[in-house]
Coordinates of N, CA and C in Angstrom, one line a residue:
D908 N 75.8 -110.8 71.0 CA 76.8 -110.5 69.7 C 76.6 -109.2 69.0
Y909 N 77.6 -108.5 68.8 CA 77.9 -107.2 68.6 C 77.1 -106.6 66.8
S910 N 77.4 -107.8 65.6 CA 77.1 -107.9 65.0 C 75.8 -108.1 64.3
I911 N 75.1 -109.3 65.6 CA 73.9 -109.1 65.6 C 72.6 -107.6 65.8
Q912 N 73.6 -106.9 67.0 CA 73.0 -106.1 67.8 C 73.2 -105.2 66.6
K913 N 74.0 -104.9 65.7 CA 74.3 -104.3 64.4 C 72.6 -104.2 63.3
R914 N 72.8 -105.0 63.1 CA 72.0 -106.0 62.2 C 70.2 -105.0 63.2
N915 N 69.9 -105.5 63.8 CA 68.8 -105.8 64.3 C 68.4 -104.0 64.6
H916 N 69.7 -103.2 64.7 CA 69.4 -101.9 64.7 C 68.9 -101.2 63.3
R917 N 69.9 -101.9 62.7 CA 69.7 -101.6 61.1 C 67.8 -101.7 60.6
L918 N 67.3 -103.0 60.9 CA 66.3 -103.2 60.8 C 65.4 -102.8 61.4
I919 N 65.4 -101.8 63.1 CA 64.1 -101.0 63.3 C 64.5 -99.5 62.8
E920 N 65.5 -99.6 62.4 CA 65.5 -98.0 61.3 C 64.7 -98.2 60.0
R921 N 65.3 -98.8 59.8 CA 64.2 -98.9 58.3 C 63.3 -99.2 58.4
K922 N 62.4 -99.6 59.5 CA 61.6 -100.0 59.9 C 60.4 -98.6 60.4
A923 N 61.5 -97.5 60.9 CA 60.8 -96.4 61.6 C 61.3 -95.2 60.1
H924 N 61.5 -95.7 58.6 CA 61.6 -94.7 57.9 C 60.2 -95.3 56.9
L925 N 59.3 -96.3 57.3 CA 58.4 -96.6 56.6 C 57.8 -96.3 56.9
P926 N 56.8 -95.6 55.6 CA 55.5 -94.3 55.7 C 54.9 -94.9 56.5
E927 N 54.2 -94.3 57.4 CA 53.2 -95.3 58.4 C 51.9 -95.1 57.4
E928 N 51.0 -94.9 56.4 CA 50.7 -95.3 55.6 C 50.8 -96.6 55.5
G929 N 51.8 -97.1 54.6 CA 52.4 -98.4 54.4 C 52.4 -99.1 55.5
M930 N 52.3 -99.2 56.5 CA 52.7 -99.9 57.7 C 50.8 -99.8 58.0
E931 N 50.4 -99.0 57.9 CA 48.7 -99.3 57.8 C 47.9 -100.5 57.2
F932 N 48.3 -99.7 55.8 CA 47.8 -100.5 54.8 C 47.6 -102.2 55.4
L933 N 49.3 -102.6 55.6 CA 49.8 -103.5 55.8 C 49.0 -104.0 57.1
R934 N 48.8 -103.5 58.3 CA 47.7 -104.0 59.4 C 46.4 -104.2 58.6
D935 N 46.0 -103.8 58.3 CA 44.5 -104.0 57.1 C 44.6 -105.1 56.7
L936 N 45.6 -105.4 55.5 CA 46.4 -106.7 54.7 C 45.9 -107.7 55.9
F937 N 47.1 -107.6 56.9 CA 47.2 -108.7 57.2 C 45.8 -109.1 58.4
S938 N 45.2 -108.1 58.7 CA 43.8 -108.2 59.5 C 42.7 -109.0 58.8
L939 N 42.7 -108.4 57.6 CA 42.1 -109.2 56.3 C 42.4 -110.8 56.1
I940 N 43.4 -110.6 56.1 CA 43.7 -112.3 55.8 C 43.5 -112.9 57.2
G941 N 43.6 -113.0 57.8 CA 43.7 -113.3 59.1 C 42.1 -113.5 59.7
R942 N 41.0 -112.8 59.2 CA 39.5 -113.0 59.1 C 39.6 -114.0 58.2
V943 N 39.8 -113.9 57.1 CA 39.7 -114.7 56.1 C 39.9 -116.0 56.7
L944 N 41.1 -116.1 57.0 CA 41.3 -117.9 57.4 C 40.3 -117.7 58.9
I945 N 40.3 -117.3 59.9 CA 39.7 -117.8 61.0 C 38.0 -117.8 60.5
S946 N 37.4 -116.7 59.7 CA 35.8 -117.4 59.5 C 36.1 -118.6 58.6
G947 N 36.7 -118.9 57.8 CA 36.6 -120.0 57.4 C 36.5 -121.3 57.9
V948 N 37.5 -122.0 59.2 CA 37.0 -122.5 59.7 C 35.9 -122.8 60.0
F949 N 35.0 -121.9 60.7 CA 33.7 -122.0 60.9 C 33.0 -122.3 59.8
L950 N 33.0 -121.4 59.3 CA 32.1 -121.7 58.0 C 32.4 -123.2 57.2
W951 N 33.4 -123.2 57.4 CA 33.7 -125.2 57.0 C 33.4 -126.3 57.9
A952 N 33.6 -125.7 59.4 CA 32.9 -126.1 60.0 C 31.0 -126.9 60.2
A953 N 30.7 -125.5 59.6 CA 29.6 -125.7 59.6 C 28.8 -126.6 58.3
Y954 N 29.6 -125.9 57.2 CA 29.2 -127.0 56.4 C 29.6 -128.3 56.4
E955 N 30.6 -128.9 57.0 CA 30.4 -130.1 57.8 C 29.8 -130.4 58.5
K956 N 29.2 -130.0 59.6 CA 28.2 -130.7 60.2 C 26.6 -130.7 59.6
I957 N 26.4 -129.4 58.3 CA 25.2 -129.7 57.8 C 25.6 -131.0 56.9
K958 N 26.6 -131.2 56.3 CA 26.6 -132.0 55.1 C 26.4 -133.9 56.1
H959 N 27.1 -134.1 57.0 CA 27.3 -135.3 57.6 C 26.0 -134.7 59.1
W960 N 25.2 -134.6 59.2 CA 24.2 -134.4 60.0 C 24.2 -134.9 61.1
N961 N 23.7 -136.7 60.5 CA 23.8 -137.3 61.4 C 24.4 -138.0 62.0
A962 N 26.2 -137.8 62.0 CA 27.6 -137.9 62.5 C 27.3 -136.6 63.5
T963 N 27.2 -135.9 62.9 CA 27.8 -134.7 63.8 C 26.3 -135.1 65.3
V964 N 25.0 -135.1 64.9 CA 24.1 -135.1 66.1 C 24.8 -136.8 67.0
S965 N 24.9 -137.7 66.3 CA 25.7 -138.5 67.0 C 26.9 -138.3 68.2
Y966 N 27.8 -137.5 67.5 CA 28.9 -137.5 68.2 C 28.8 -136.3 69.6
M967 N 27.6 -135.8 69.5 CA 27.4 -134.9 70.6 C 27.0 -135.1 71.5
K968 N 25.6 -136.4 70.9 CA 25.3 -137.0 71.9 C 26.5 -138.1 72.5
S969 N 27.6 -138.5 72.4 CA 28.5 -139.1 72.5 C 29.3 -138.7 73.6
K970 N 29.1 -137.3 73.7 CA 29.7 -136.3 74.8 C 28.8 -135.7 75.1
N971 N 27.7 -136.0 75.3 CA 26.6 -135.9 76.6 C 26.4 -134.3 76.4
V972 N 26.5 -133.7 75.1 CA 25.9 -132.4 74.9 C 23.8 -132.7 75.5
P973 N 24.1 -131.7 75.8 CA 22.2 -131.6 76.3 C 21.3 -131.1 75.2
Q974 N 20.7 -131.5 75.3 CA 19.1 -130.6 74.1 C 19.9 -131.0 73.0
V975 N 21.2 -131.7 72.2 CA 21.2 -131.9 70.7 C 20.3 -131.4 70.0
N976 N 19.1 -131.5 70.1 CA 17.9 -131.3 69.0 C 18.1 -129.9 68.7
L977 N 18.3 -129.1 69.6 CA 18.2 -127.7 69.9 C 19.8 -127.0 69.5
V978 N 20.4 -127.6 70.7 CA 22.2 -127.4 70.5 C 22.4 -127.3 68.6
A979 N 22.8 -128.8 68.5 CA 23.4 -128.4 67.4 C 23.1 -127.4 66.2
P980 N 21.4 -127.2 65.9 CA 21.2 -126.5 64.9 C 21.5 -125.1 65.2
L981 N 21.8 -124.5 66.1 CA 21.9 -123.3 67.2 C 23.7 -123.1 66.8
V982 N 24.1 -124.0 67.3 CA 25.8 -124.0 66.7 C 26.0 -123.7 65.5
V983 N 25.4 -124.4 64.4 CA 26.0 -124.6 63.0 C 24.9 -123.1 62.0
A984 N 24.2 -122.3 63.0 CA 23.5 -120.8 62.4 C 24.9 -120.5 63.4
I985 N 25.0 -120.1 64.5 CA 26.1 -119.2 64.9 C 27.5 -119.1 64.3
K986 N 27.8 -120.8 63.8 CA 29.1 -120.8 62.5 C 28.8 -119.9 61.6
I987 N 27.9 -120.0 61.3 CA 27.7 -119.5 59.8 C 27.1 -118.6 59.8
I988 N 26.2 -117.5 60.9 CA 26.3 -116.0 61.1 C 27.8 -115.1 61.6
G989 N 28.4 -116.2 62.5 CA 29.9 -115.7 63.3 C 30.8 -115.5 62.5
G990 N 30.8 -116.5 61.2 CA 31.8 -116.6 60.3 C 31.5 -115.6 59.0
L991 N 30.8 -115.1 58.9 CA 30.3 -114.3 57.8 C 30.8 -113.0 58.3
T992 N 30.4 -112.7 59.8 CA 30.0 -111.5 60.2 C 31.8 -110.9 60.2
V993 N 32.9 -111.7 60.6 CA 34.1 -112.0 60.9 C 34.9 -111.6 59.4
L994 N 34.2 -112.3 58.1 CA 34.9 -112.6 56.7 C 34.2 -111.4 56.8
F995 N 33.4 -110.4 57.1 CA 32.9 -109.0 56.2 C 33.7 -108.0 57.2
G996 N 34.3 -108.4 58.7 CA 34.3 -107.0 58.8 C 33.0 -106.6 59.8
W997 N 32.1 -107.5 59.8 CA 30.6 -106.7 59.9 C 30.1 -106.7 61.3
H998 N 30.1 -105.9 61.7 CA 29.9 -105.8 63.2 C 30.9 -106.7 63.9
S999 N 32.1 -106.0 63.9 CA 33.0 -106.6 64.1 C 33.7 -106.8 65.6
Q1000 N 32.6 -107.0 66.3 CA 32.5 -107.3 68.2 C 31.7 -108.3 68.6
I1001 N 30.6 -108.1 67.4 CA 29.4 -109.4 67.8 C 29.8 -110.7 67.3
G1002 N 30.0 -110.5 66.1 CA 30.5 -112.0 65.3 C 31.4 -112.9 66.1
P1003 N 32.7 -112.4 66.3 CA 34.0 -113.1 67.2 C 33.9 -113.1 68.6
L1004 N 32.7 -112.3 69.3 CA 32.1 -113.0 70.4 C 31.2 -114.3 70.5
M1005 N 30.0 -114.1 69.4 CA 29.6 -115.3 69.3 C 30.2 -116.5 69.1
L1006 N 31.1 -116.5 68.6 CA 32.0 -117.7 67.7 C 32.8 -117.9 69.1
L1007 N 33.5 -117.2 70.1 CA 34.2 -116.9 70.9 C 33.3 -118.2 72.2
I1008 N 32.1 -117.8 72.2 CA 31.0 -118.7 73.3 C 31.2 -120.0 73.0
I1009 N 30.8 -119.9 71.6 CA 30.8 -121.7 71.5 C 31.9 -122.2 71.2
T1010 N 33.5 -121.8 71.1 CA 34.3 -122.1 70.9 C 34.7 -122.6 72.1
I1011 N 34.9 -121.8 72.9 CA 35.2 -121.8 74.8 C 34.4 -123.2 75.1
A1012 N 32.9 -123.2 75.0 CA 32.1 -124.1 75.3 C 32.6 -125.8 74.9
S1013 N 32.8 -125.2 73.4 CA 32.7 -127.0 72.4 C 34.4 -127.2 73.0
V1014 N 35.3 -126.3 73.4 CA 36.9 -126.9 73.6 C 36.8 -127.8 75.4
Y1015 N 35.9 -127.1 76.0 CA 35.6 -127.7 77.7 C 35.2 -129.2 76.9
K1016 N 33.6 -129.2 76.8 CA 32.8 -130.1 76.4 C 33.6 -131.2 75.5
L1017 N 34.0 -130.4 74.2 CA 34.7 -131.9 73.6 C 35.5 -132.2 73.4
H1018 N 36.7 -131.3 73.9 CA 38.2 -131.7 73.5 C 38.7 -132.0 75.2
D1019 N 38.3 -133.0 76.1 CA 38.4 -133.0 77.0 C 39.5 -133.9 77.4
F1020 N 40.5 -133.3 77.0 CA 41.7 -134.7 76.7 C 42.1 -135.2 78.3
W1021 N 42.0 -134.2 79.4 CA 42.1 -134.8 80.7 C 41.6 -135.6 81.4
T1022 N 40.7 -136.3 80.4 CA 39.5 -137.1 80.9 C 40.2 -138.7 80.1
K1023 N 41.0 -138.6 78.9 CA 41.1 -139.6 78.4 C 42.7 -140.1 78.6
A1024 N 43.2 -141.0 77.8 CA 44.5 -141.8 78.3 C 45.2 -142.1 76.7
G1025 N 46.4 -142.3 76.6 CA 47.1 -142.7 75.5 C 46.9 -142.2 74.3
T1026 N 46.7 -142.2 73.0 CA 46.4 -141.7 71.9 C 45.3 -140.9 71.6
E1027 N 44.4 -141.1 72.4 CA 43.3 -140.3 72.5 C 43.5 -139.2 73.2
R1028 N 44.1 -139.1 74.3 CA 44.6 -138.1 75.0 C 45.5 -137.2 74.3
N1029 N 46.3 -137.3 73.5 CA 47.4 -136.8 72.5 C 46.5 -135.8 71.3
I1030 N 45.4 -136.7 71.0 CA 44.6 -136.1 69.9 C 43.8 -135.2 70.3
E1031 N 42.9 -135.4 71.5 CA 42.1 -134.6 71.8 C 42.9 -133.2 72.5
Q1032 N 44.1 -133.2 72.9 CA 45.2 -132.5 73.4 C 45.3 -131.8 72.1
L1033 N 45.7 -132.2 71.7 CA 45.7 -131.5 69.9 C 44.8 -130.5 69.8
L1034 N 44.0 -131.4 69.6 CA 42.5 -130.5 69.0 C 42.3 -129.5 70.3
F1035 N 42.2 -129.3 71.2 CA 42.2 -128.7 72.5 C 43.2 -127.5 72.1
M1036 N 44.3 -127.6 71.9 CA 45.3 -126.7 71.3 C 45.2 -125.5 71.0
K1037 N 44.7 -126.4 69.5 CA 44.3 -125.5 68.2 C 42.8 -124.8 68.3
E1038 N 42.2 -125.5 69.3 CA 40.9 -124.8 69.4 C 41.1 -123.2 70.0
L1039 N 42.2 -123.4 70.9 CA 42.9 -122.1 72.1 C 43.2 -121.1 71.0
A1040 N 44.2 -121.7 69.9 CA 44.7 -120.5 69.3 C 43.8 -119.8 68.1
V1041 N 42.6 -120.8 67.9 CA 41.7 -120.0 67.4 C 40.8 -118.4 68.5
V1042 N 40.5 -119.3 69.5 CA 40.1 -118.6 70.4 C 41.0 -117.4 70.8
G1043 N 42.4 -117.2 71.0 CA 43.6 -116.1 70.5 C 43.3 -115.3 69.6
G1044 N 42.7 -116.0 68.4 CA 42.6 -115.0 66.9 C 41.2 -114.0 67.3
L1045 N 40.4 -115.0 67.8 CA 39.0 -113.8 68.0 C 39.1 -112.8 68.8
F1046 N 39.9 -113.2 69.8 CA 40.5 -112.3 70.8 C 41.1 -111.4 70.1
M1047 N 42.0 -111.3 69.1 CA 42.8 -110.0 68.4 C 41.9 -109.7 67.5
I1048 N 40.7 -110.2 66.7 CA 39.9 -109.4 66.3 C 38.8 -108.9 67.3
L1049 N 38.8 -109.0 68.1 CA 38.0 -108.0 69.3 C 38.4 -107.2 69.5
A1050 N 39.9 -107.4 69.9 CA 40.4 -105.8 70.4 C 40.7 -105.0 69.5
L1051 N 41.3 -105.9 68.4 CA 41.6 -104.9 67.2 C 40.5 -103.8 66.2
G1052 N 39.7 -104.8 66.3 CA 38.5 -104.7 65.0 C 38.5 -105.6 64.0
A1053 N 37.9 -105.0 62.5 CA 38.2 -105.3 61.5 C 39.4 -105.2 60.2
G1054 N 39.4 -104.0 60.9 CA 40.8 -102.6 59.3 C 39.8 -102.2 58.8
H1055 N 40.6 -101.3 57.8 CA 40.0 -100.8 57.1 C 39.2 -101.7 55.7
F1056 N 39.7 -102.9 56.0 CA 39.2 -104.0 55.1 C 37.5 -104.7 55.5
G1057 N 37.3 -103.9 56.3 CA 35.9 -104.3 56.6 C 34.6 -103.1 56.7
F1058 N 33.4 -104.1 56.3 CA 32.4 -103.2 56.5 C 31.8 -102.3 58.4
N1059 N 32.9 -102.6 58.8 CA 32.3 -102.3 60.2 C 30.9 -101.2 60.6
G1060 N 30.0 -102.6 61.3 CA 28.9 -101.3 61.4 C 28.5 -101.2 62.7

């Protein structure tokens, strides 16, 4: 439709006239918001795992996670350290990489929807897909860095 094309063309022209500094500020602001949200996921998960330690260990055992007494504290430590580095934009390559490793491992091991049926399959598939979205966000941080609102080291 011609009117939609004309409106889109006007929007593109307006964007082209925005000062580059304003666009850079928005990119950095959106990067900060994304880092806060993604790091919040990991920091909250670490807090919950510590708060409900016995349930965490039992759940990991039920999923046949090897060496739970070693893996559980390691996962919590990585979620805290990785979450804080992402939050503050400090060493913006190391934190997201650590979180990627444990997220990819856990999504495969803990949300194996392909082995389930019925409602349990649906729930695990939803959790699997949400974890994949977080993986995508971590890849974005790896690719783009922390922006100007980070302590990039």
